[in-house]
Protein backbone atom coordinates (compact mmCIF):
# COMPACT_ATOMS: atom_id res chain seq x y z
CA UNK A 1 0.00 0.00 0.00
CA UNK A 2 1.50 3.38 -0.97
CA UNK A 3 1.49 6.43 1.25
CA UNK A 4 -1.33 8.22 -0.60
CA UNK A 5 -3.58 5.17 -0.43
CA UNK A 6 -2.81 4.89 3.27
CA UNK A 7 -3.67 8.55 3.90
CA UNK A 8 -6.87 8.20 1.86
CA UNK A 9 -7.96 5.01 3.62
CA UNK A 10 -7.06 6.39 7.04
CA UNK A 11 -9.06 9.59 6.47
CA UNK A 12 -12.05 7.66 5.10
CA UNK A 13 -11.96 5.37 8.11
CA UNK A 14 -11.73 8.30 10.49
CA UNK A 15 -14.73 10.16 9.06
CA UNK A 16 -16.72 6.95 8.59
CA UNK A 17 -16.24 6.09 12.26
CA UNK A 18 -17.17 9.52 13.58
CA UNK A 19 -19.87 10.71 11.22
CA UNK A 20 -22.33 7.87 11.46
CA UNK A 21 -25.70 8.01 13.11
CA UNK A 22 -25.07 6.39 16.48
CA UNK A 23 -27.58 5.19 18.93
CA UNK A 24 -26.89 6.81 22.26
CA UNK A 25 -28.66 4.02 24.15
CA UNK A 26 -26.36 1.28 22.91
CA UNK A 27 -23.16 3.28 22.40
CA UNK A 28 -23.11 5.13 25.73
CA UNK A 29 -22.06 2.14 27.81
CA UNK A 30 -19.30 1.20 25.37
CA UNK A 31 -17.98 4.79 25.34
CA UNK A 32 -17.95 4.82 29.17
CA UNK A 33 -16.15 1.47 29.11
CA UNK A 34 -13.46 2.99 26.88
CA UNK A 35 -13.21 6.13 29.02
CA UNK A 36 -12.62 3.88 32.02
CA UNK A 37 -10.14 1.66 30.21
CA UNK A 38 -8.17 4.53 28.64
CA UNK A 39 -8.55 7.10 31.42
CA UNK A 40 -8.44 5.15 34.67
CA UNK A 41 -6.32 2.37 33.18
CA UNK A 42 -3.62 4.82 32.10
CA UNK A 43 -3.49 6.71 35.41
CA UNK A 44 -0.63 4.74 37.08
CA UNK A 45 1.76 5.11 34.13
CA UNK A 46 0.75 8.77 33.66
CA UNK A 47 1.47 9.52 37.33
CA UNK A 48 4.95 7.98 37.05
CA UNK A 49 5.76 9.78 33.79
CA UNK A 50 4.39 13.10 35.04
CA UNK A 51 6.25 12.88 38.35
CA UNK A 52 9.59 12.33 36.68
CA UNK A 53 8.86 14.96 34.03
CA UNK A 54 8.29 17.51 36.81
CA UNK A 55 11.41 16.44 38.68
CA UNK A 56 13.71 16.47 35.63
CA UNK A 57 12.32 19.81 34.39
CA UNK A 58 12.98 21.36 37.78
CA UNK A 59 16.52 19.98 38.01
CA UNK A 60 17.41 21.06 34.45
CA UNK A 61 15.87 24.51 34.79
CA UNK A 62 17.67 25.10 38.07
CA UNK A 63 20.98 23.91 36.58
CA UNK A 64 20.68 26.36 33.71
CA UNK A 65 19.17 29.35 35.44
CA UNK A 66 20.08 29.46 39.10
CA UNK A 67 22.24 32.43 39.97
CA UNK A 68 21.41 34.29 36.78
CA UNK A 69 17.71 35.02 37.24
CA UNK A 70 15.38 35.37 40.25
CA UNK A 71 14.50 31.95 41.67
CA UNK A 72 10.77 32.29 41.08
CA UNK A 73 11.51 32.21 37.35
CA UNK A 74 12.41 28.55 37.77
CA UNK A 75 8.74 27.96 38.68
CA UNK A 76 7.71 29.99 35.65
CA UNK A 77 9.96 28.04 33.29
CA UNK A 78 8.88 24.65 34.62
CA UNK A 79 5.22 25.71 34.56
CA UNK A 80 5.20 26.91 30.97
CA UNK A 81 7.31 23.99 29.76
CA UNK A 82 4.91 21.51 31.34
CA UNK A 83 1.71 23.26 30.31
CA UNK A 84 2.67 24.04 26.73
CA UNK A 85 4.75 21.06 25.72
CA UNK A 86 5.78 18.33 28.10
CA UNK A 87 2.41 17.59 29.69
CA UNK A 88 0.41 17.21 26.47
CA UNK A 89 3.04 15.46 24.40
CA UNK A 90 4.38 12.98 26.95
CA UNK A 91 0.86 12.05 28.06
CA UNK A 92 -0.18 11.54 24.44
CA UNK A 93 2.87 9.43 23.62
CA UNK A 94 2.28 7.28 26.69
CA UNK A 95 -1.42 6.79 25.95
CA UNK A 96 -0.53 6.07 22.35
CA UNK A 97 1.93 3.35 23.39
CA UNK A 98 -0.52 1.83 25.81
CA UNK A 99 -3.88 2.23 24.08
CA UNK A 100 -3.34 2.49 20.30
CA UNK A 101 -1.48 -0.82 20.36
CA UNK A 102 -4.13 -2.52 22.46
CA UNK A 103 -6.95 -1.19 20.23
CA UNK A 104 -5.17 -2.42 17.09
CA UNK A 105 -4.48 -5.82 18.64
CA UNK A 106 -8.03 -6.23 19.96
CA UNK A 107 -9.78 -5.17 16.74
CA UNK A 108 -7.21 -7.04 14.62
CA UNK A 109 -7.89 -10.24 16.54
CA UNK A 110 -11.61 -9.69 16.05
CA UNK A 111 -10.98 -9.27 12.33
CA UNK A 112 -9.00 -12.51 11.92
CA UNK A 113 -11.44 -14.53 14.05
CA UNK A 114 -14.40 -13.30 11.93
CA UNK A 115 -15.98 -11.42 14.84
CA UNK A 116 -16.18 -8.27 12.69
CA UNK A 117 -17.86 -10.26 9.90
CA UNK A 118 -20.28 -11.52 12.55
CA UNK A 119 -21.13 -7.93 13.50
CA UNK A 120 -21.78 -7.03 9.88
CA UNK A 121 -23.99 -10.07 9.36
CA UNK A 122 -25.92 -9.18 12.52
CA UNK A 123 -26.52 -5.78 10.86
CA UNK A 124 -24.35 -4.01 13.43
CA UNK A 125 -22.06 -1.38 11.91
CA UNK A 126 -18.55 -2.32 13.14
CA UNK A 127 -17.37 1.26 12.77
CA UNK A 128 -20.06 2.42 15.17
CA UNK A 129 -19.71 -0.57 17.45
CA UNK A 130 -15.91 -0.70 17.67
CA UNK A 131 -14.41 2.45 16.13
CA UNK A 132 -16.61 5.22 17.48
CA UNK A 133 -16.48 4.31 21.21
CA UNK A 134 -12.69 4.07 21.13
CA UNK A 135 -12.19 7.36 19.29
CA UNK A 136 -14.72 9.22 21.45
CA UNK A 137 -13.37 7.50 24.59
CA UNK A 138 -9.84 8.71 23.80
CA UNK A 139 -11.17 12.17 22.95
CA UNK A 140 -12.75 12.43 26.41
CA UNK A 141 -9.95 10.79 28.39
CA UNK A 142 -6.78 12.32 26.98
CA UNK A 143 -7.44 15.99 27.85
CA UNK A 144 -8.41 14.96 31.40
CA UNK A 145 -5.26 12.83 31.70
CA UNK A 146 -3.22 15.74 30.34
CA UNK A 147 -4.55 18.17 32.98
CA UNK A 148 -3.94 15.56 35.65
CA UNK A 149 -0.37 14.89 34.47
CA UNK A 150 0.39 18.64 34.35
CA UNK A 151 -0.81 18.99 37.91
CA UNK A 152 1.28 16.02 39.10
CA UNK A 153 4.37 17.27 37.23
CA UNK A 154 4.13 20.75 38.73
CA UNK A 155 3.45 19.39 42.22
CA UNK A 156 6.47 17.07 42.06
CA UNK A 157 8.63 19.89 40.68
CA UNK A 158 7.53 22.16 43.53
CA UNK A 159 8.21 19.51 46.18
CA UNK A 160 11.68 18.80 44.78
CA UNK A 161 12.48 22.51 44.54
CA UNK A 162 11.34 23.04 48.14
CA UNK A 163 13.26 20.19 49.75
CA UNK A 164 16.35 19.87 47.57
CA UNK A 165 16.94 23.20 45.82
CA UNK A 166 16.03 25.56 48.59
CA UNK A 167 13.24 27.21 46.60
CA UNK A 168 10.19 27.50 48.90
CA UNK A 169 6.72 26.48 47.69
CA UNK A 170 5.58 30.09 47.79
CA UNK A 171 8.41 31.24 45.50
CA UNK A 172 8.00 28.38 43.05
CA UNK A 173 4.22 28.77 42.86
CA UNK A 174 4.56 32.57 42.57
CA UNK A 175 6.60 31.94 39.42
CA UNK A 176 3.92 29.68 38.01
CA UNK A 177 0.88 31.81 38.92
CA UNK A 178 2.35 35.26 38.24
CA UNK A 179 3.31 34.44 34.66
CA UNK A 180 0.43 32.06 34.02
CA UNK A 181 -1.14 32.65 30.62
CA UNK A 182 -4.46 31.01 29.84
CA UNK A 183 -3.28 30.61 26.24
CA UNK A 184 -0.48 28.27 27.41
CA UNK A 185 -2.93 26.06 29.25
CA UNK A 186 -5.59 26.06 26.52
CA UNK A 187 -2.97 25.60 23.81
CA UNK A 188 -1.81 22.44 25.55
CA UNK A 189 -5.40 21.24 25.82
CA UNK A 190 -6.11 21.92 22.14
CA UNK A 191 -3.03 19.86 21.31
CA UNK A 192 -4.25 16.98 23.44
CA UNK A 193 -7.64 17.03 21.68
CA UNK A 194 -5.93 16.64 18.30
CA UNK A 195 -3.61 13.98 19.69
CA UNK A 196 -6.56 12.00 21.06
CA UNK A 197 -8.12 11.79 17.60
CA UNK A 198 -5.00 10.39 15.96
CA UNK A 199 -4.45 7.88 18.80
CA UNK A 200 -8.00 6.52 18.60
CA UNK A 201 -8.15 6.56 14.80
CA UNK A 202 -4.80 4.86 14.18
CA UNK A 203 -5.43 2.21 16.86
CA UNK A 204 -8.77 1.30 15.27
CA UNK A 205 -7.74 1.72 11.63
CA UNK A 206 -4.76 -0.62 11.77
CA UNK A 207 -6.90 -3.17 13.61
CA UNK A 208 -9.64 -3.02 10.98
CA UNK A 209 -7.30 -3.60 8.03
CA UNK A 210 -5.59 -6.70 9.47
CA UNK A 211 -5.53 -9.69 7.13
CA UNK A 212 -3.94 -12.95 8.13
CA UNK A 213 -3.10 -14.16 11.62
CA UNK A 214 -1.16 -13.51 14.82
CA UNK A 215 1.88 -12.07 13.03
CA UNK A 216 -0.23 -9.49 11.20
CA UNK A 217 -2.04 -8.57 14.42
CA UNK A 218 1.32 -7.87 16.07
CA UNK A 219 2.40 -5.82 13.07
CA UNK A 220 -0.86 -3.83 13.20
CA UNK A 221 -0.19 -2.96 16.86
CA UNK A 222 3.29 -1.71 15.94
CA UNK A 223 2.04 0.33 12.97
CA UNK A 224 -0.68 1.85 15.13
CA UNK A 225 1.79 3.12 17.75
CA UNK A 226 4.40 4.29 15.24
CA UNK A 227 1.81 6.13 13.11
CA UNK A 228 0.13 7.70 16.13
CA UNK A 229 3.50 8.84 17.54
CA UNK A 230 4.62 10.41 14.25
CA UNK A 231 1.27 12.14 13.77
CA UNK A 232 1.41 13.44 17.35
CA UNK A 233 4.80 15.06 16.67
CA UNK A 234 3.64 16.53 13.35
CA UNK A 235 0.43 17.89 14.92
CA UNK A 236 2.43 19.24 17.87
CA UNK A 237 4.44 21.35 15.46
CA UNK A 238 1.43 22.47 13.41
CA UNK A 239 -0.68 23.43 16.43
CA UNK A 240 2.33 25.21 17.98
CA UNK A 241 2.78 27.26 14.81
CA UNK A 242 -0.91 28.21 14.77
CA UNK A 243 -1.30 29.01 18.48
CA UNK A 244 2.14 30.12 19.60
CA UNK A 245 3.87 30.93 16.31
CA UNK B 1 -37.35 -16.94 -0.82
CA UNK B 2 -33.68 -16.49 -1.69
CA UNK B 3 -32.79 -16.62 -5.37
CA UNK B 4 -29.14 -16.84 -6.33
CA UNK B 5 -28.75 -16.06 -10.04
CA UNK B 6 -25.58 -16.53 -12.09
CA UNK B 7 -23.27 -15.56 -9.26
CA UNK B 8 -19.60 -15.32 -10.24
CA UNK B 9 -16.62 -14.43 -8.10
CA UNK B 10 -12.90 -14.69 -8.64
CA UNK B 11 -9.82 -13.75 -6.66
CA UNK B 12 -7.11 -12.61 -9.09
CA UNK B 13 -7.09 -15.42 -11.67
CA UNK B 14 -8.73 -18.03 -9.42
CA UNK B 15 -12.38 -18.58 -10.32
CA UNK B 16 -14.21 -19.46 -7.10
CA UNK B 17 -17.82 -19.16 -8.23
CA UNK B 18 -18.80 -19.59 -11.86
CA UNK B 19 -22.42 -18.72 -12.72
CA UNK B 20 -23.80 -20.30 -9.56
CA UNK B 21 -27.60 -20.40 -9.43
CA UNK B 22 -30.03 -21.98 -6.99
CA UNK B 23 -33.12 -21.13 -4.95
CA UNK B 24 -33.89 -21.48 -1.26
CA UNK B 25 -37.62 -22.06 -0.87
CA UNK B 26 -39.87 -21.65 2.18
CA UNK B 27 -38.94 -23.97 5.08
CA UNK B 28 -36.34 -25.73 2.95
CA UNK B 29 -32.68 -26.32 3.60
CA UNK B 30 -30.28 -26.16 0.71
CA UNK B 31 -27.00 -27.95 1.25
CA UNK B 32 -23.89 -26.91 -0.64
CA UNK B 33 -21.53 -29.83 -0.56
CA UNK B 34 -17.91 -29.72 -1.55
CA UNK B 35 -14.37 -30.36 -0.44
CA UNK B 36 -12.53 -27.77 1.69
CA UNK B 37 -11.25 -24.73 -0.19
CA UNK B 38 -13.81 -24.81 -2.99
CA UNK B 39 -15.41 -21.50 -2.04
CA UNK B 40 -18.42 -22.58 0.02
CA UNK B 41 -17.86 -19.91 2.66
CA UNK B 42 -17.16 -17.34 -0.06
CA UNK B 43 -20.55 -18.25 -1.53
CA UNK B 44 -22.33 -17.58 1.78
CA UNK B 45 -20.51 -14.29 2.26
CA UNK B 46 -21.27 -13.10 -1.27
CA UNK B 47 -24.93 -14.00 -0.83
CA UNK B 48 -25.02 -11.72 2.23
CA UNK B 49 -23.07 -8.93 0.56
CA UNK B 50 -20.06 -9.26 2.87
CA UNK B 51 -17.94 -9.95 -0.22
CA UNK B 52 -18.69 -8.15 -3.50
CA UNK B 53 -19.65 -10.25 -6.53
CA UNK B 54 -18.11 -9.96 -9.99
CA UNK B 55 -21.45 -10.66 -11.66
CA UNK B 56 -24.83 -12.12 -10.85
CA UNK B 57 -27.47 -11.19 -8.36
CA UNK B 58 -28.96 -12.44 -5.08
CA UNK B 59 -32.61 -11.70 -4.44
CA UNK B 60 -34.12 -11.80 -0.95
CA UNK B 61 -37.88 -11.93 -1.50
CA UNK B 62 -37.31 -10.23 -4.84
CA UNK B 63 -35.00 -7.52 -3.50
CA UNK B 64 -31.45 -7.51 -4.82
CA UNK B 65 -28.79 -7.27 -2.11
CA UNK B 66 -26.27 -6.09 -4.71
CA UNK B 67 -28.44 -3.10 -5.65
CA UNK B 68 -29.40 -2.31 -2.05
CA UNK B 69 -28.07 0.66 -0.10
CA UNK B 70 -26.09 0.07 3.10
CA UNK B 71 -29.08 0.48 5.44
CA UNK B 72 -31.19 -1.74 3.17
CA UNK B 73 -28.48 -4.43 3.26
CA UNK B 74 -28.57 -4.25 7.06
CA UNK B 75 -32.37 -4.62 6.97
CA UNK B 76 -32.03 -7.75 4.82
CA UNK B 77 -29.36 -9.20 7.12
CA UNK B 78 -31.66 -8.88 10.13
CA UNK B 79 -33.68 -11.70 8.56
CA UNK B 80 -30.65 -13.98 8.35
CA UNK B 81 -28.83 -15.79 11.14
CA UNK B 82 -25.30 -16.96 10.40
CA UNK B 83 -23.45 -19.75 12.18
CA UNK B 84 -19.75 -19.41 11.46
CA UNK B 85 -17.42 -22.37 11.19
CA UNK B 86 -15.13 -20.63 13.68
CA UNK B 87 -18.28 -19.68 15.69
CA UNK B 88 -17.02 -16.04 15.77
CA UNK B 89 -18.40 -15.59 19.28
CA UNK B 90 -17.28 -12.40 21.00
CA UNK B 91 -14.69 -13.60 23.46
CA UNK B 92 -15.03 -10.52 25.67
CA UNK B 93 -18.72 -11.34 26.24
CA UNK B 94 -20.29 -14.26 28.05
CA UNK B 95 -22.85 -16.60 26.50
CA UNK B 96 -25.79 -14.46 27.62
CA UNK B 97 -24.23 -11.23 26.28
CA UNK B 98 -23.34 -12.89 22.97
CA UNK B 99 -26.92 -13.95 22.37
CA UNK B 100 -28.37 -10.71 23.75
CA UNK B 101 -26.25 -8.43 21.53
CA UNK B 102 -28.51 -8.44 18.43
CA UNK B 103 -31.55 -7.95 20.69
CA UNK B 104 -29.98 -4.99 22.48
CA UNK B 105 -28.88 -3.45 19.18
CA UNK B 106 -32.01 -3.93 17.12
CA UNK B 107 -35.00 -4.17 19.46
CA UNK B 108 -36.52 -2.03 22.17
CA UNK B 109 -36.92 -4.91 24.61
CA UNK B 110 -36.31 -4.17 28.29
CA UNK B 111 -33.38 -5.91 30.01
CA UNK B 112 -35.79 -8.36 31.62
CA UNK B 113 -37.39 -9.20 28.26
CA UNK B 114 -33.93 -9.65 26.72
CA UNK B 115 -32.98 -11.99 29.59
CA UNK B 116 -36.16 -14.01 29.09
CA UNK B 117 -35.59 -14.25 25.35
CA UNK B 118 -31.99 -15.39 25.90
CA UNK B 119 -33.26 -18.05 28.33
CA UNK B 120 -35.78 -19.24 25.77
CA UNK B 121 -33.07 -19.51 23.09
CA UNK B 122 -30.71 -21.33 25.45
CA UNK B 123 -33.48 -23.86 26.13
CA UNK B 124 -33.94 -24.41 22.38
CA UNK B 125 -30.23 -25.02 21.75
CA UNK B 126 -29.81 -27.04 24.94
CA UNK B 127 -27.41 -24.67 26.68
CA UNK B 128 -29.58 -23.53 29.62
CA UNK B 129 -27.54 -22.82 32.72
CA UNK B 130 -24.41 -21.88 30.75
CA UNK B 131 -25.26 -18.20 30.29
CA UNK B 132 -22.49 -16.87 32.56
CA UNK B 133 -19.70 -18.82 30.86
CA UNK B 134 -17.28 -17.18 28.46
CA UNK B 135 -16.54 -18.70 25.02
CA UNK B 136 -12.99 -19.49 26.14
CA UNK B 137 -14.28 -21.99 28.69
CA UNK B 138 -16.66 -23.81 26.28
CA UNK B 139 -15.91 -26.87 24.15
CA UNK B 140 -16.05 -26.63 20.35
CA UNK B 141 -19.50 -28.22 20.23
CA UNK B 142 -20.91 -25.97 22.95
CA UNK B 143 -19.56 -22.92 21.13
CA UNK B 144 -21.32 -24.13 17.99
CA UNK B 145 -24.61 -24.41 19.95
CA UNK B 146 -24.20 -20.90 21.36
CA UNK B 147 -23.44 -19.65 17.83
CA UNK B 148 -26.73 -21.19 16.67
CA UNK B 149 -28.41 -19.48 19.62
CA UNK B 150 -26.95 -16.11 18.66
CA UNK B 151 -28.08 -16.65 15.07
CA UNK B 152 -31.62 -17.26 16.38
CA UNK B 153 -31.75 -14.12 18.52
CA UNK B 154 -33.68 -11.93 16.08
CA UNK B 155 -35.92 -14.83 15.08
CA UNK B 156 -34.63 -14.74 11.49
CA UNK B 157 -36.40 -16.32 8.58
CA UNK B 158 -33.21 -17.84 7.20
CA UNK B 159 -30.29 -19.58 8.86
CA UNK B 160 -26.92 -20.02 7.17
CA UNK B 161 -24.66 -22.70 8.60
CA UNK B 162 -20.98 -22.75 7.64
CA UNK B 163 -19.58 -26.26 8.24
CA UNK B 164 -21.77 -26.75 11.34
CA UNK B 165 -20.48 -30.23 12.19
CA UNK B 166 -16.82 -30.00 11.22
CA UNK B 167 -14.37 -31.03 13.91
CA UNK B 168 -17.01 -32.33 16.33
CA UNK B 169 -17.25 -35.72 17.99
CA UNK B 170 -20.06 -38.02 16.69
CA UNK B 171 -22.37 -37.33 19.65
CA UNK B 172 -22.11 -33.56 19.31
CA UNK B 173 -22.35 -33.81 15.53
CA UNK B 174 -25.61 -35.70 15.87
CA UNK B 175 -26.89 -33.13 18.37
CA UNK B 176 -26.17 -30.28 15.97
CA UNK B 177 -27.76 -32.18 13.07
CA UNK B 178 -30.91 -32.82 15.13
CA UNK B 179 -31.00 -29.13 16.12
CA UNK B 180 -30.76 -28.03 12.47
CA UNK B 181 -33.59 -30.42 11.54
CA UNK B 182 -35.73 -29.28 14.49
CA UNK B 183 -35.23 -25.61 13.59
CA UNK B 184 -36.43 -26.33 10.08
CA UNK B 185 -39.39 -28.53 11.05
CA UNK B 186 -40.60 -26.87 14.26
CA UNK B 187 -39.59 -23.26 13.67
CA UNK B 188 -39.85 -23.20 9.83
CA UNK B 189 -36.36 -21.86 9.34
CA UNK B 190 -35.17 -22.00 5.76
CA UNK B 191 -31.51 -21.71 4.97
CA UNK B 192 -28.27 -22.87 3.51
CA UNK B 193 -25.87 -25.41 5.01
CA UNK B 194 -22.39 -25.63 3.55
CA UNK B 195 -20.48 -28.73 4.48
CA UNK B 196 -18.02 -31.29 3.17
CA UNK B 197 -19.72 -34.03 5.21
CA UNK B 198 -21.98 -36.13 2.97
CA UNK B 199 -23.70 -37.75 5.97
CA UNK B 200 -24.73 -34.36 7.43
CA UNK B 201 -25.77 -33.18 3.97
CA UNK B 202 -28.10 -36.14 3.42
CA UNK B 203 -29.64 -35.86 6.89
CA UNK B 204 -30.46 -32.15 6.82
CA UNK B 205 -30.73 -31.21 3.15
CA UNK B 206 -33.88 -30.85 1.09
CA UNK B 207 -31.90 -29.86 -1.97
CA UNK B 208 -28.26 -30.88 -2.17
CA UNK B 209 -25.83 -29.22 -4.54
CA UNK B 210 -22.20 -30.01 -5.23
CA UNK B 211 -19.79 -27.10 -5.63
CA UNK B 212 -16.68 -28.04 -7.55
CA UNK B 213 -14.26 -25.84 -9.48
CA UNK B 214 -16.70 -22.94 -9.15
CA UNK B 215 -19.57 -24.82 -10.81
CA UNK B 216 -22.64 -25.98 -8.95
CA UNK B 217 -24.72 -29.06 -9.80
CA UNK B 218 -27.64 -30.75 -8.07
CA UNK B 219 -26.74 -34.02 -6.36
CA UNK B 220 -29.64 -36.07 -7.78
CA UNK B 221 -28.50 -35.04 -11.23
CA UNK B 222 -24.94 -36.20 -10.46
CA UNK B 223 -26.22 -39.52 -9.07
CA UNK B 224 -28.29 -40.08 -12.23
CA UNK B 225 -25.26 -39.37 -14.39
CA UNK B 226 -23.15 -41.84 -12.34
CA UNK B 227 -25.84 -44.56 -12.46
CA UNK B 228 -26.37 -44.09 -16.18
CA UNK B 229 -22.66 -44.48 -16.70
Short mmCIF file of C-alpha atoms in Angstrom, two decimals, chain A residues 16 20 23 25-27 30 33 106 109-130, chain B residues 41 45 48 50 70 74-75 77-78 80-82 84-86 88-91 93 101-109 150 154:
data_model
loop_
_atom_site.label_atom_id
_atom_site.label_comp_id
_atom_site.label_asym_id
_atom_site.label_seq_id
_atom_site.Cartn_x
_atom_site.Cartn_y
_atom_site.Cartn_z
CA UNK A 16 -16.72 6.95 8.59
CA UNK A 20 -22.33 7.87 11.46
CA UNK A 23 -27.58 5.19 18.93
CA UNK A 25 -28.66 4.02 24.15
CA UNK A 26 -26.36 1.28 22.91
CA UNK A 27 -23.16 3.28 22.40
CA UNK A 30 -19.30 1.20 25.37
CA UNK A 33 -16.15 1.47 29.11
CA UNK A 106 -8.03 -6.23 19.96
CA UNK A 109 -7.89 -10.24 16.54
CA UNK A 110 -11.61 -9.69 16.05
CA UNK A 111 -10.98 -9.27 12.33
CA UNK A 112 -9.00 -12.51 11.92
CA UNK A 113 -11.44 -14.53 14.05
CA UNK A 114 -14.40 -13.30 11.93
CA UNK A 115 -15.98 -11.42 14.84
CA UNK A 116 -16.18 -8.27 12.69
CA UNK A 117 -17.86 -10.26 9.90
CA UNK A 118 -20.28 -11.52 12.55
CA UNK A 119 -21.13 -7.93 13.50
CA UNK A 120 -21.78 -7.03 9.88
CA UNK A 121 -23.99 -10.07 9.36
CA UNK A 122 -25.92 -9.18 12.52
CA UNK A 123 -26.52 -5.78 10.86
CA UNK A 124 -24.35 -4.01 13.43
CA UNK A 125 -22.06 -1.38 11.91
CA UNK A 126 -18.55 -2.32 13.14
CA UNK A 127 -17.37 1.26 12.77
CA UNK A 128 -20.06 2.42 15.17
CA UNK A 129 -19.71 -0.57 17.45
CA UNK A 130 -15.91 -0.70 17.67
CA UNK B 41 -17.86 -19.91 2.66
CA UNK B 45 -20.51 -14.29 2.26
CA UNK B 48 -25.02 -11.72 2.23
CA UNK B 50 -20.06 -9.26 2.87
CA UNK B 70 -26.09 0.07 3.10
CA UNK B 74 -28.57 -4.25 7.06
CA UNK B 75 -32.37 -4.62 6.97
CA UNK B 77 -29.36 -9.20 7.12
CA UNK B 78 -31.66 -8.88 10.13
CA UNK B 80 -30.65 -13.98 8.35
CA UNK B 81 -28.83 -15.79 11.14
CA UNK B 82 -25.30 -16.96 10.40
CA UNK B 84 -19.75 -19.41 11.46
CA UNK B 85 -17.42 -22.37 11.19
CA UNK B 86 -15.13 -20.63 13.68
CA UNK B 88 -17.02 -16.04 15.77
CA UNK B 89 -18.40 -15.59 19.28
CA UNK B 90 -17.28 -12.40 21.00
CA UNK B 91 -14.69 -13.60 23.46
CA UNK B 93 -18.72 -11.34 26.24
CA UNK B 101 -26.25 -8.43 21.53
CA UNK B 102 -28.51 -8.44 18.43
CA UNK B 103 -31.55 -7.95 20.69
CA UNK B 104 -29.98 -4.99 22.48
CA UNK B 105 -28.88 -3.45 19.18
CA UNK B 106 -32.01 -3.93 17.12
CA UNK B 107 -35.00 -4.17 19.46
CA UNK B 108 -36.52 -2.03 22.17
CA UNK B 109 -36.92 -4.91 24.61
CA UNK B 150 -26.95 -16.11 18.66
CA UNK B 154 -33.68 -11.93 16.08
#
